[in-house]
XYZ file of C-alpha atoms in Angstrom:
629
model
C -4.730 -29.677 60.797
C -5.539 -33.496 61.019
C -9.395 -33.841 60.864
C -10.898 -35.082 64.106
C -14.328 -35.745 65.562
C -16.043 -32.615 66.412
C -19.492 -32.176 68.732
C -20.531 -28.614 70.304
C -23.515 -27.501 71.995
C -25.109 -25.885 69.471
C -28.461 -27.043 67.678
C -26.479 -28.955 65.151
C -25.315 -31.495 67.699
C -27.695 -30.808 70.779
C -31.454 -31.761 70.348
C -32.449 -29.175 72.960
C -29.709 -27.087 74.906
C -32.425 -26.041 77.824
C -33.803 -29.024 78.922
C -35.588 -30.459 82.081
C -34.181 -32.897 84.587
C -35.678 -36.537 83.789
C -35.625 -35.100 79.890
C -33.755 -37.181 77.131
C -31.990 -35.727 74.512
C -30.371 -36.672 71.434
C -26.786 -35.494 70.770
C -25.093 -36.177 67.324
C -20.843 -36.153 66.700
C -19.183 -36.204 63.613
C -16.275 -38.204 62.616
C -14.390 -37.847 59.256
C -14.294 -40.670 57.218
C -11.018 -42.611 57.179
C -10.951 -42.008 60.964
C -12.034 -45.230 61.926
C -12.793 -48.035 61.207
C -15.280 -47.947 64.332
C -16.449 -50.839 66.184
C -18.227 -48.524 68.394
C -19.321 -44.964 69.589
C -20.767 -44.465 73.294
C -21.097 -41.231 75.701
C -20.233 -41.344 79.048
C -22.529 -39.077 81.588
C -21.915 -39.143 85.079
C -25.013 -38.826 87.148
C -24.245 -38.776 90.526
C -20.858 -39.406 89.729
C -20.878 -42.829 88.823
C -20.374 -43.564 85.279
C -23.751 -44.308 82.563
C -23.211 -45.239 79.004
C -25.370 -45.132 76.021
C -25.050 -46.488 72.494
C -24.971 -43.789 69.179
C -26.373 -45.037 66.414
C -24.683 -44.564 62.700
C -27.282 -42.182 61.027
C -25.562 -41.436 57.954
C -22.359 -39.902 55.769
C -22.523 -37.152 54.109
C -19.616 -34.382 52.829
C -16.848 -36.566 54.221
C -18.489 -36.701 57.583
C -19.884 -39.891 59.041
C -22.471 -38.874 61.703
C -23.530 -40.667 65.370
C -26.334 -39.995 67.099
C -27.347 -40.817 70.858
C -30.121 -40.397 73.781
C -28.716 -38.763 76.793
C -31.101 -38.748 79.736
C -30.232 -35.274 82.102
C -30.027 -36.695 85.278
C -28.219 -33.942 87.534
C -28.629 -29.758 86.417
C -25.350 -29.316 85.356
C -25.236 -33.164 83.271
C -21.477 -33.767 81.684
C -21.066 -36.268 79.261
C -18.670 -36.985 76.444
C -17.806 -39.471 73.458
C -15.604 -42.444 73.325
C -14.285 -44.269 70.296
C -13.414 -47.964 70.027
C -11.014 -48.283 67.207
C -11.171 -51.382 65.630
C -7.478 -51.711 66.417
C -8.065 -51.643 69.926
C -6.944 -47.570 70.123
C -9.026 -45.937 72.538
C -10.117 -42.699 72.057
C -12.420 -39.160 74.077
C -14.016 -36.804 73.046
C -14.280 -33.556 75.341
C -14.293 -29.804 75.543
C -10.758 -29.940 75.400
C -10.363 -31.758 72.308
C -9.713 -35.585 71.613
C -7.429 -37.489 73.709
C -5.898 -40.852 74.309
C -6.731 -41.915 77.799
C -9.567 -40.887 80.081
C -10.252 -37.203 80.465
C -11.697 -34.635 83.433
C -15.294 -34.840 84.464
C -14.540 -30.974 84.674
C -14.430 -30.782 80.943
C -16.968 -32.493 79.456
C -19.385 -31.488 77.349
C -22.452 -30.006 79.871
C -26.414 -29.963 79.669
C -27.899 -27.669 81.600
C -31.377 -27.394 83.500
C -31.750 -23.608 84.823
C -33.932 -21.259 82.718
C -32.147 -20.426 79.321
C -31.213 -16.972 78.996
C -33.329 -14.999 76.207
C -32.699 -14.989 72.879
C -31.384 -12.223 72.225
C -28.414 -12.055 74.967
C -26.640 -14.420 72.408
C -27.888 -12.370 69.280
C -26.633 -9.148 70.947
C -23.868 -6.579 70.441
C -22.614 -4.912 73.418
C -21.410 -1.150 74.021
C -19.963 -0.348 77.305
C -20.774 3.408 78.916
C -18.807 4.248 81.632
C -21.766 7.673 82.255
C -19.145 10.748 83.477
C -16.589 10.274 80.453
C -19.353 9.653 77.473
C -21.255 12.937 76.952
C -22.330 15.680 78.474
C -25.862 17.281 78.361
C -26.362 21.618 78.559
C -28.249 20.267 81.995
C -24.686 19.540 83.769
C -23.758 22.951 83.485
C -26.225 24.249 86.326
C -25.435 21.114 88.689
C -22.874 22.254 91.349
C -19.336 20.377 91.179
C -19.379 17.860 94.277
C -16.693 18.215 97.299
C -15.078 14.946 96.391
C -14.601 15.985 92.541
C -11.396 17.907 90.895
C -13.519 19.365 88.087
C -11.788 18.878 84.301
C -13.478 20.277 81.057
C -14.484 17.833 77.952
C -11.186 18.691 75.935
C -8.950 17.998 79.194
C -6.344 15.238 79.572
C -7.148 12.339 81.931
C -5.199 12.744 85.349
C -4.256 9.448 85.956
C -2.404 10.342 89.383
C -4.397 10.490 92.472
C -6.100 11.873 94.068
C -7.183 12.921 89.915
C -7.084 9.216 89.448
C -10.759 8.377 90.860
C -11.726 12.127 91.819
C -11.060 13.731 87.755
C -14.694 14.841 87.331
C -15.870 15.530 83.323
C -19.797 15.698 84.340
C -20.968 13.594 81.944
C -24.776 12.475 82.974
C -27.862 10.147 81.364
C -29.479 12.844 78.899
C -25.857 13.185 77.173
C -26.103 9.615 76.812
C -29.320 9.983 75.517
C -28.484 13.159 72.889
C -26.035 10.385 71.338
C -28.272 7.577 70.731
C -27.950 8.060 67.058
C -24.514 7.145 67.225
C -25.608 3.706 68.753
C -27.701 2.883 66.396
C -25.900 3.655 63.604
C -22.812 1.645 64.807
C -25.400 -1.100 64.862
C -24.965 -2.008 69.015
C -28.135 -3.034 70.893
C -27.354 -3.875 74.144
C -26.110 -0.766 76.168
C -23.909 -1.070 79.357
C -23.576 1.400 82.137
C -21.009 1.293 84.498
C -22.646 2.070 88.248
C -25.014 5.244 87.823
C -25.355 4.880 92.145
C -24.289 8.527 93.863
C -20.611 8.004 95.176
C -17.547 10.036 95.874
C -15.620 9.132 93.074
C -15.937 9.155 89.107
C -16.271 5.783 88.370
C -19.429 5.286 91.074
C -18.107 1.602 92.294
C -18.274 3.003 95.985
C -22.002 3.465 95.786
C -23.383 5.324 99.367
C -27.281 4.518 98.149
C -28.631 1.830 95.526
C -32.253 3.043 95.535
C -31.701 6.190 93.317
C -29.839 7.406 91.029
C -26.794 10.371 91.406
C -28.534 13.757 90.804
C -24.743 14.653 88.883
C -26.375 12.006 86.307
C -29.645 13.200 86.100
C -31.069 11.586 88.567
C -34.051 8.617 88.467
C -36.189 10.779 86.235
C -32.936 10.829 83.615
C -32.528 7.360 84.146
C -36.414 6.754 83.168
C -35.435 8.895 80.205
C -33.151 6.884 78.947
C -34.112 3.922 79.856
C -37.209 4.756 77.654
C -35.030 6.391 74.989
C -33.176 3.077 74.303
C -36.259 0.376 74.047
C -37.835 3.220 71.983
C -34.387 1.620 69.908
C -34.835 -1.486 69.687
C -32.023 -1.613 71.951
C -31.565 -2.742 75.718
C -29.740 -1.343 78.710
C -28.368 -3.153 81.389
C -27.204 -2.171 84.583
C -24.137 -2.372 86.933
C -23.824 -3.454 90.729
C -21.470 -4.425 93.175
C -22.599 -7.627 95.168
C -19.064 -7.598 96.675
C -18.900 -4.511 98.504
C -20.569 -1.062 99.076
C -19.065 2.592 99.176
C -17.823 3.344 102.743
C -20.380 6.504 102.375
C -23.133 3.643 101.997
C -26.280 4.605 104.418
C -26.148 0.839 105.384
C -22.227 1.149 106.257
C -23.073 4.592 108.017
C -25.918 3.194 110.365
C -23.430 -0.072 110.570
C -19.736 1.773 111.771
C -19.786 2.574 115.099
C -22.912 1.068 116.180
C -22.732 -2.516 116.924
C -26.707 -2.356 118.023
C -27.849 -1.881 114.688
C -29.321 -4.089 111.971
C -26.925 -3.316 109.619
C -23.969 -3.999 111.753
C -24.932 -7.794 110.455
C -24.203 -6.767 107.076
C -19.942 -6.168 107.184
C -17.512 -8.008 108.227
C -16.275 -5.951 111.355
C -13.549 -7.523 113.505
C -13.788 -5.511 116.630
C -16.775 -5.324 118.860
C -17.286 -1.662 118.297
C -17.354 -1.882 114.553
C -15.200 0.534 113.510
C -12.837 -1.892 111.602
C -13.423 -3.955 108.747
C -12.841 -6.656 105.395
C -12.882 -4.578 102.501
C -12.158 -4.842 99.424
C -8.636 -5.770 98.622
C -7.706 -3.912 101.767
C -9.389 -0.608 100.350
C -10.972 1.347 103.580
C -13.709 3.087 100.951
C -15.172 -0.223 99.708
C -16.004 -2.421 102.994
C -16.952 -5.795 102.357
C -20.918 -7.588 102.601
C -21.662 -10.438 104.592
C -24.137 -12.237 103.141
C -24.571 -14.848 105.742
C -27.020 -12.178 107.133
C -30.991 -13.047 106.143
C -31.735 -8.949 106.261
C -28.853 -8.133 103.755
C -29.920 -10.902 101.588
C -33.707 -9.653 101.864
C -32.977 -6.228 101.741
C -30.386 -6.897 98.535
C -32.405 -9.835 95.971
C -34.965 -11.211 98.145
C -37.805 -8.702 98.338
C -40.074 -7.838 95.822
C -38.828 -4.412 95.800
C -35.239 -5.257 96.907
C -32.674 -3.139 95.106
C -32.247 -6.028 92.292
C -35.795 -6.024 91.202
C -36.666 -2.310 92.106
C -34.503 -1.398 88.986
C -35.535 -4.131 86.847
C -39.430 -2.818 87.560
C -41.531 0.103 85.981
C -40.559 2.643 86.105
C -37.529 2.025 84.782
C -37.219 -1.872 83.515
C -33.369 -2.733 83.040
C -33.107 -5.426 80.588
C -30.703 -7.072 83.574
C -27.028 -6.284 85.517
C -23.391 -7.216 85.064
C -22.763 -7.715 88.937
C -19.195 -6.191 89.495
C -16.569 -8.214 91.184
C -18.911 -11.556 91.282
C -16.144 -13.882 91.843
C -15.500 -12.608 95.400
C -18.807 -12.366 96.536
C -19.688 -14.099 99.376
C -15.925 -15.355 99.854
C -13.688 -14.661 102.307
C -10.897 -17.137 103.451
C -12.839 -20.572 104.613
C -16.334 -18.898 104.186
C -17.603 -19.598 100.482
C -21.384 -18.175 99.791
C -20.904 -17.310 96.241
C -23.487 -19.802 94.770
C -26.362 -19.211 97.133
C -25.734 -15.523 96.427
C -25.529 -15.737 92.700
C -28.320 -18.395 92.251
C -30.490 -15.558 94.988
C -29.723 -12.977 92.412
C -30.772 -15.086 89.218
C -33.927 -15.976 91.283
C -34.427 -12.023 91.693
C -34.159 -11.316 88.376
C -36.329 -14.275 86.676
C -38.871 -12.938 89.223
C -39.721 -9.858 87.135
C -41.413 -10.319 84.264
C -39.846 -10.144 81.243
C -36.904 -11.435 79.270
C -33.421 -10.185 81.785
C -30.165 -11.606 82.186
C -27.615 -11.747 84.305
C -23.598 -11.547 83.825
C -21.145 -11.469 86.607
C -17.546 -10.085 86.639
C -14.770 -12.470 86.990
C -11.428 -11.760 85.551
C -9.511 -14.639 85.871
C -10.374 -18.765 85.217
C -14.411 -18.121 85.807
C -15.334 -22.206 85.033
C -15.807 -23.067 88.177
C -18.631 -20.429 88.845
C -20.468 -20.383 85.310
C -21.884 -24.302 85.422
C -25.176 -22.563 85.129
C -26.724 -22.355 87.742
C -26.635 -18.283 87.751
C -24.619 -16.433 85.339
C -25.978 -16.343 81.796
C -22.186 -15.449 81.291
C -19.128 -13.112 82.742
C -16.805 -10.465 81.601
C -13.511 -12.312 81.826
C -10.345 -11.848 79.990
C -8.594 -15.342 79.756
C -10.529 -16.389 77.248
C -9.967 -13.846 74.685
C -8.845 -10.666 75.344
C -5.182 -11.411 77.269
C -4.531 -13.848 74.585
C -5.456 -11.493 71.628
C -3.271 -9.039 72.858
C -0.499 -11.137 73.151
C -0.810 -12.479 69.597
C -1.874 -8.894 68.469
C 0.518 -6.258 70.234
C 3.671 -4.250 69.647
C 4.700 -2.242 72.291
C 6.518 0.733 71.692
C 7.056 1.030 75.580
C 5.921 4.533 75.793
C 6.386 5.960 79.298
C 2.882 6.678 81.324
C 2.225 7.815 84.431
C 1.458 5.317 87.510
C -1.108 5.780 90.274
C 1.599 7.209 92.573
C 3.058 9.279 89.793
C 5.863 7.180 89.164
C 6.406 6.321 85.689
C 6.774 3.370 83.709
C 7.620 1.712 80.350
C 6.083 -1.743 81.069
C 3.055 -1.587 79.297
C -0.241 -2.471 81.264
C -0.972 -6.158 81.475
C -4.135 -7.051 83.511
C -2.102 -5.859 86.726
C -0.090 -8.917 86.118
C 3.527 -8.423 87.358
C 5.125 -9.507 84.306
C 7.398 -6.736 82.655
C 5.129 -5.960 79.615
C 3.096 -7.909 77.417
C 3.886 -11.634 76.929
C 4.473 -12.723 73.252
C 1.963 -15.516 72.173
C 1.507 -16.944 69.135
C -1.370 -18.110 67.152
C -0.755 -21.653 68.531
C -1.081 -20.490 71.623
C -4.385 -18.090 70.995
C -5.816 -20.899 70.001
C -4.938 -23.112 72.840
C -6.145 -20.686 75.475
C -9.652 -20.239 74.369
C -9.620 -23.750 74.208
C -8.381 -24.436 77.585
C -10.757 -21.504 79.672
C -14.060 -22.118 78.316
C -13.594 -26.175 78.060
C -14.782 -26.473 81.522
C -18.159 -24.167 80.683
C -21.060 -25.359 79.425
C -21.633 -24.519 75.658
C -24.721 -22.345 76.563
C -22.978 -20.679 79.016
C -20.172 -19.469 77.193
C -22.083 -18.009 74.466
C -22.881 -15.450 76.465
C -19.643 -14.513 77.937
C -18.231 -11.295 77.306
C -16.073 -10.626 74.452
C -14.304 -7.387 75.096
C -11.209 -6.124 72.793
C -10.688 -3.592 76.237
C -12.871 -2.233 79.250
C -13.250 0.771 81.752
C -10.794 -1.603 83.922
C -8.301 -2.291 81.009
C -5.721 -0.281 78.694
C -7.169 0.405 75.396
C -5.997 -2.492 73.046
C -5.388 0.183 70.287
C -2.676 1.707 72.772
C 0.098 -1.375 71.819
C -1.690 -2.729 68.723
C 0.766 -4.000 66.277
C 0.251 -2.515 62.628
C -2.475 -3.453 60.311
C -4.128 -5.668 63.472
C -6.872 -3.307 64.995
C -9.728 -5.434 62.461
C -8.402 -8.574 63.474
C -8.531 -8.088 66.329
C -12.349 -6.229 66.159
C -13.061 -8.971 63.749
C -12.210 -11.808 66.332
C -14.558 -10.164 68.606
C -17.466 -10.367 66.270
C -16.905 -13.582 65.378
C -15.581 -16.048 68.156
C -18.465 -18.116 70.290
C -19.580 -15.143 72.858
C -20.896 -11.898 73.195
C -19.231 -8.776 71.633
C -18.456 -5.679 74.046
C -16.902 -2.316 72.266
C -15.675 0.201 75.422
C -17.095 3.669 74.208
C -14.430 5.541 72.446
C -13.237 2.074 70.559
C -14.659 2.975 67.600
C -13.322 6.794 67.882
C -9.320 4.774 67.761
C -8.805 6.313 71.593
C -6.090 4.997 73.198
C -5.153 4.806 77.257
C -2.075 3.403 79.028
C -3.827 1.186 82.005
C -7.550 1.198 83.349
C -7.853 4.685 84.291
C -6.256 6.199 81.539
C -8.523 4.735 78.891
C -11.772 6.491 80.609
C -11.029 9.206 77.933
C -14.294 11.386 77.121
C -15.397 10.778 73.717
C -14.230 13.594 70.966
C -17.664 14.313 69.685
C -17.870 16.314 66.654
C -14.394 14.236 65.314
C -16.748 11.936 63.254
C -15.534 13.405 59.905
C -11.671 13.273 60.527
C -10.292 10.449 58.360
C -8.226 8.507 60.618
C -12.093 8.087 62.853
C -13.985 8.034 60.216
C -12.076 4.266 58.828
C -12.093 3.595 62.474
C -16.414 4.139 62.874
C -16.651 2.144 59.371
C -14.387 -0.709 60.750
C -16.397 -0.812 63.645
C -20.222 -0.346 61.643
C -19.218 -3.278 58.612
C -18.330 -5.994 61.412
C -20.743 -5.159 63.919
C -23.579 -5.110 60.632
C -21.877 -8.524 59.860
C -22.137 -9.935 63.172
C -26.194 -9.115 63.450
C -26.824 -10.326 59.974
C -25.150 -14.042 60.618
C -27.019 -15.735 63.106
C -24.502 -18.419 62.232
C -22.076 -15.853 64.264
C -24.716 -15.554 67.423
C -25.861 -19.168 67.983
C -23.975 -21.142 65.395
C -21.084 -23.970 66.252
C -17.347 -23.789 66.158
C -14.358 -25.564 64.794
C -10.994 -24.418 64.383
C -9.954 -25.704 60.766
C -6.462 -23.984 61.219
C -4.477 -22.839 63.844
C -0.497 -21.369 63.234
C 1.754 -19.269 64.437
C 0.466 -16.399 62.132
C -2.625 -16.974 60.812
C -6.371 -18.475 62.817
C -9.433 -20.447 60.639
C -12.023 -21.285 61.944
C -15.197 -22.341 61.241
C -19.113 -20.794 62.500
C -21.921 -23.322 61.293
C -25.137 -24.271 61.425
C -27.776 -26.013 59.126
C -29.129 -22.993 57.122
C -25.296 -21.364 56.945
C -21.570 -21.521 57.508
C -19.014 -18.664 57.811
C -15.028 -19.558 57.707
C -13.308 -17.059 59.090
C -9.633 -16.222 59.024
C -7.250 -13.784 60.734
C -4.052 -13.327 60.596
C -1.157 -11.461 62.207
C 1.254 -11.483 59.291
C 1.543 -12.086 55.369
C 0.911 -15.843 55.171
C -0.323 -18.268 52.293
C -1.875 -22.206 54.116
C -3.102 -24.904 52.556
C -6.699 -26.460 54.652
C -8.459 -30.032 53.909
C -11.244 -29.362 51.340
C -13.054 -31.889 53.594
C -13.106 -29.737 56.766
C -14.716 -26.429 54.334
C -17.709 -28.694 52.481
C -19.513 -26.621 50.025
C -16.093 -23.965 49.133
C -16.412 -24.143 45.559
C -19.427 -22.041 46.107
C -17.716 -19.978 48.993
C -18.962 -16.172 48.916
C -17.113 -13.015 50.208
C -18.452 -11.001 52.967
C -15.298 -8.812 54.449
C -12.036 -8.676 54.062
C -9.125 -8.810 50.974
C -7.634 -12.268 51.882
C -7.654 -15.225 49.098
C -9.484 -18.280 49.736
C -9.019 -20.224 46.647
C -9.537 -24.097 46.061
C -6.102 -25.616 44.117
C -4.604 -29.174 43.640
C -6.756 -30.772 46.244
C -6.284 -28.674 48.632
C -7.831 -24.967 49.895
C -5.028 -21.966 50.115
C -5.935 -18.915 51.952
C -3.692 -16.261 52.041
C -3.022 -12.418 53.344
C -0.573 -9.943 51.883
C -0.636 -8.686 55.847
C -1.980 -8.937 59.049
C -5.587 -9.092 57.871
C -8.885 -10.872 58.791
C -11.362 -12.469 56.173
C -14.906 -14.337 56.289
C -16.765 -15.922 53.600
C -20.043 -17.604 53.291
C -20.722 -21.059 52.558
C -23.914 -23.436 52.673
C -25.042 -24.749 55.842
C -23.970 -27.983 57.085
C -25.939 -31.304 55.447
C -26.664 -33.831 58.479
C -28.193 -37.282 57.924
C -31.813 -37.878 58.428
C -31.885 -40.022 61.231
C -34.208 -42.906 59.851
C -35.534 -44.199 62.772
């Protein structure tokens, strides 16, 4: 790759990532020696949609890079800026989050400072572990609980039934005390942030059709068990967040039951009824069991997030004290045709979360392009798939096209790919992966990008391992732990579990198999890569530069003043040469993970893999010239 100027939102380049309106922030850009000669470097902001300019000052040169610095006065809650380079020969170039351009660029892809309060520092340094409560672990106490009427009971070693009604009603009886009994496993893995899918009473195994938000399902052990779990997690120095549906409730929810057929009720205004009798209504994707909330209703807002004991606040306070929320279907919340109240709702949710003393987070689900909602006004990050999960699948999958059952009982051999009707998993190159990562993060402020969840799979997807090409699981897991964002482990990935789609991936954890050779190897892989992530702060908050991008190999650095980590991911046997100016201090490289080679040779740095693989090396930190005035 040709060396080009670089800037990102990390501390190397931005003096303050949590400014207030009116603050002056100093921003730096590094330019490779020989890129010019330049007659000017400037920043262009767009406060109140009218361009404003500042002049950058050259502050010095080190390790083959010239550094320039400019002041920016923050004028808007989201203050975008880009860099302008004027060459001596008349060439004009622009640098924004999507790269270096000739010709003007989109405001939406500018670097951005945001003035909302920053999320707690622990968010960006965490590794998340997602638990689907019915399938994680079952305590002895579960044996005494009656099976609910809606459920189809299953023994722990019984295969998941992917056909309706078993798809949503098969019931294994996992509970919260079962999770407590296995927290040592999580601690041994090294994860420090536990995310539970919903724990409220419902009429399904997934519990996204809550019948109340005020109590924990007795089938899970009730409120007391939830308080015990939260306390046990906190005692181990870990954190825990809940899952809340802001787009809809279940049709058995107490609010909906009070509303349906009762147009005179207060709760009738909570939903989008389409007839005077309040019997027909809008729902999530047409599923009658999931009636959609109408967020124009003041009483709904009061009960859900505005009141001191609203749903959102209730579980953040003692005796519970969860550390935040992941909000389901955040992208559709408040949106219906011409209606769009999404910003109002998400900002209200943030006010509720930050009203409780302590450091808590708010994450929103937005499964496709999330850029328009991730501008720093509310969500600290999102569960989203196009900026990491889907491109990595496309690069590292080799489906065997094994048949599996759909919800209606029909058989499919097209590998599941996020419900996209594309006939299986698209085939991507490494170049495609890098382009997708850049494209889907170019419109997101750096600070928010660091909070975006990076799962290989979740309870809503097939398991990555189901279609992974031989030898590529370590590559995929390694990327999830080292690219900017919040790594996510879906419970069971570390056991090598498989699943053809989002329902059959919800497999009970096979406790007791930890000493089996394949399982032990996979657990060790996760433990080692999580430890790597946790031990090197540059992987959490450091800047990121692509160093080499090709069809078979991706190389990037995560860098800070304290350390630089070189990360290489290969799909196959490959050798590539990298410009040594991109890797200052390469002769002091120390291997941290993997068996790849990284050798300075004949004016290049040669990186090689004998097959699919993942490697990480430590280099000295980035030296930034001291500003003299």
